[in-house]
């Protein structure tokens, strides 16, 4: 997740071509090219969320101090990532939404990102499971 967070920050500085390459869509790329702050703000927000999720992973693994609500946070993150992994491809293939249709033209990106989300989601889920099993861990 930390790598994904850093990648989102790099996308902000990389500009429109980076937005296109990483699947943000032509509309986001065009907004960035026109000087709009919206793509950078949205991408920065996503980077922040991913960084927070990274902190929860490190906390759950015992690599840093215990964060609040660690068990439900890890479980929620796992559900979100697994849902993205399982639903990403069908939504892109079967949705009438123009954004999803655009993403469908880059099916390799959707497949790879879905596999990554599934793998990371399984890791978060395993971590949450381990913490819920442990009687000595606090919430």
CSV table of C-alpha atoms in Angstrom, one decimal:
chain,number,residue,atom,x,y,z
A,1,UNK,CA,0.0,0.0,0.0
A,2,UNK,CA,2.8,2.3,0.7
A,3,UNK,CA,4.2,1.9,-2.8
A,4,UNK,CA,0.7,2.6,-4.2
A,5,UNK,CA,0.6,5.8,-2.1
A,6,UNK,CA,4.0,6.9,-3.3
A,7,UNK,CA,2.9,6.1,-6.9
A,8,UNK,CA,-0.2,8.3,-6.5
A,9,UNK,CA,2.0,11.2,-5.4
A,10,UNK,CA,4.3,10.6,-8.4
A,11,UNK,CA,1.3,10.7,-10.7
A,12,UNK,CA,0.5,14.2,-9.5
A,13,UNK,CA,4.0,15.3,-10.4
A,14,UNK,CA,4.1,13.2,-13.6
A,15,UNK,CA,1.3,15.0,-15.2
A,16,UNK,CA,-1.4,14.1,-17.7
A,17,UNK,CA,0.5,11.3,-19.3
A,18,UNK,CA,0.9,9.6,-15.9
A,19,UNK,CA,-2.9,10.0,-15.2
A,20,UNK,CA,-3.5,8.3,-18.6
A,21,UNK,CA,-1.0,5.5,-18.0
A,22,UNK,CA,-2.2,4.6,-14.5
A,23,UNK,CA,-5.9,4.5,-15.6
A,24,UNK,CA,-7.3,7.7,-14.2
A,25,UNK,CA,-9.0,8.4,-17.5
A,26,UNK,CA,-8.8,11.0,-20.3
A,27,UNK,CA,-11.1,13.4,-18.4
A,28,UNK,CA,-8.7,13.6,-15.4
A,29,UNK,CA,-5.7,14.0,-17.8
A,30,UNK,CA,-7.4,16.8,-19.7
A,31,UNK,CA,-8.4,18.5,-16.4
A,32,UNK,CA,-4.8,18.3,-15.3
A,33,UNK,CA,-3.6,19.7,-18.6
A,34,UNK,CA,-6.0,22.6,-18.3
A,35,UNK,CA,-4.6,23.6,-14.9
A,36,UNK,CA,-7.5,22.2,-12.7
A,37,UNK,CA,-6.5,21.4,-9.1
A,38,UNK,CA,-9.2,18.6,-9.0
A,39,UNK,CA,-7.0,15.8,-10.3
A,40,UNK,CA,-4.2,16.6,-7.9
A,41,UNK,CA,-6.5,17.0,-4.9
A,42,UNK,CA,-8.3,13.7,-5.6
A,43,UNK,CA,-5.1,11.8,-6.3
A,44,UNK,CA,-3.5,13.3,-3.1
A,45,UNK,CA,-6.5,12.2,-1.1
A,46,UNK,CA,-6.2,8.7,-2.5
A,47,UNK,CA,-2.5,8.7,-1.6
A,48,UNK,CA,-3.3,9.8,1.9
A,49,UNK,CA,-5.9,7.0,2.3
A,50,UNK,CA,-3.4,4.4,1.0
A,51,UNK,CA,-0.7,5.8,3.4
A,52,UNK,CA,-3.1,5.4,6.3
A,53,UNK,CA,-3.9,1.9,5.2
A,54,UNK,CA,-0.1,1.2,5.2
A,55,UNK,CA,0.2,2.5,8.7
A,56,UNK,CA,-2.6,0.1,9.8
A,57,UNK,CA,-0.7,-2.8,8.1
A,58,UNK,CA,2.5,-1.9,9.8
A,59,UNK,CA,0.7,-1.6,13.1
A,60,UNK,CA,-1.1,-4.9,12.7
A,61,UNK,CA,2.2,-6.6,11.9
A,62,UNK,CA,3.7,-5.2,15.1
A,63,UNK,CA,6.2,-3.0,13.3
A,64,UNK,CA,4.9,0.2,15.0
A,65,UNK,CA,2.7,1.2,17.9
A,66,UNK,CA,-0.9,0.0,18.1
A,67,UNK,CA,-3.3,2.2,16.1
A,68,UNK,CA,-6.9,2.6,17.3
A,69,UNK,CA,-9.6,0.2,15.9
A,70,UNK,CA,-6.9,-2.0,14.4
A,71,UNK,CA,-9.0,-5.1,14.1
A,72,UNK,CA,-12.1,-3.5,12.4
A,73,UNK,CA,-9.8,-1.3,10.3
A,74,UNK,CA,-7.9,-4.2,8.9
A,75,UNK,CA,-11.0,-6.2,8.3
A,76,UNK,CA,-12.7,-3.2,6.5
A,77,UNK,CA,-9.6,-2.5,4.4
A,78,UNK,CA,-9.6,-6.2,3.4
A,79,UNK,CA,-13.2,-6.1,2.4
A,80,UNK,CA,-12.7,-3.0,0.3
A,81,UNK,CA,-9.6,-4.4,-1.5
A,82,UNK,CA,-11.3,-7.8,-2.1
A,83,UNK,CA,-14.4,-6.2,-3.5
A,84,UNK,CA,-12.2,-4.1,-5.8
A,85,UNK,CA,-10.3,-7.2,-6.8
A,86,UNK,CA,-13.4,-9.3,-7.5
A,87,UNK,CA,-15.7,-6.6,-9.0
A,88,UNK,CA,-13.2,-4.5,-11.0
A,89,UNK,CA,-13.2,-6.7,-14.1
A,90,UNK,CA,-17.0,-7.4,-14.2
A,91,UNK,CA,-17.9,-3.7,-13.6
A,92,UNK,CA,-15.6,-2.5,-16.4
A,93,UNK,CA,-16.8,-5.2,-18.8
A,94,UNK,CA,-20.6,-4.9,-18.1
A,95,UNK,CA,-21.1,-1.2,-17.2
A,96,UNK,CA,-22.6,1.4,-19.5
A,97,UNK,CA,-20.7,4.1,-17.8
A,98,UNK,CA,-18.3,6.0,-20.2
A,99,UNK,CA,-15.5,6.0,-17.6
A,100,UNK,CA,-15.7,2.3,-17.2
A,101,UNK,CA,-15.9,1.8,-21.0
A,102,UNK,CA,-12.7,3.8,-21.3
A,103,UNK,CA,-11.0,1.6,-18.6
A,104,UNK,CA,-12.2,-1.4,-20.6
A,105,UNK,CA,-10.0,-0.3,-23.4
A,106,UNK,CA,-7.0,-0.9,-21.1
A,107,UNK,CA,-8.0,-4.4,-19.9
A,108,UNK,CA,-4.5,-5.3,-19.0
A,109,UNK,CA,-4.5,-2.5,-16.4
A,110,UNK,CA,-7.8,-3.7,-14.9
A,111,UNK,CA,-6.7,-7.3,-14.7
A,112,UNK,CA,-3.3,-6.5,-13.1
A,113,UNK,CA,-4.7,-4.0,-10.6
A,114,UNK,CA,-7.5,-6.5,-9.7
A,115,UNK,CA,-5.0,-9.2,-9.1
A,116,UNK,CA,-2.9,-6.9,-6.9
A,117,UNK,CA,-6.0,-5.8,-5.0
A,118,UNK,CA,-7.0,-9.4,-4.4
A,119,UNK,CA,-3.5,-10.3,-3.2
A,120,UNK,CA,-3.2,-7.4,-0.8
A,121,UNK,CA,-6.8,-7.8,0.3
A,122,UNK,CA,-6.0,-11.4,1.3
A,123,UNK,CA,-3.0,-10.2,3.3
A,124,UNK,CA,-5.1,-7.6,5.1
A,125,UNK,CA,-7.8,-10.3,5.7
A,126,UNK,CA,-5.2,-12.7,7.1
A,127,UNK,CA,-3.8,-10.1,9.3
A,128,UNK,CA,-7.2,-9.2,10.7
A,129,UNK,CA,-8.0,-12.9,11.2
A,130,UNK,CA,-4.8,-13.3,13.1
A,131,UNK,CA,-5.6,-10.4,15.4
A,132,UNK,CA,-9.2,-11.5,16.0
A,133,UNK,CA,-7.9,-15.0,16.9
A,134,UNK,CA,-5.4,-13.5,19.4
A,135,UNK,CA,-6.8,-13.1,22.9
A,136,UNK,CA,-4.0,-10.9,24.1
A,137,UNK,CA,-4.5,-8.2,21.5
A,138,UNK,CA,-6.6,-5.1,22.3
A,139,UNK,CA,-9.1,-3.5,19.9
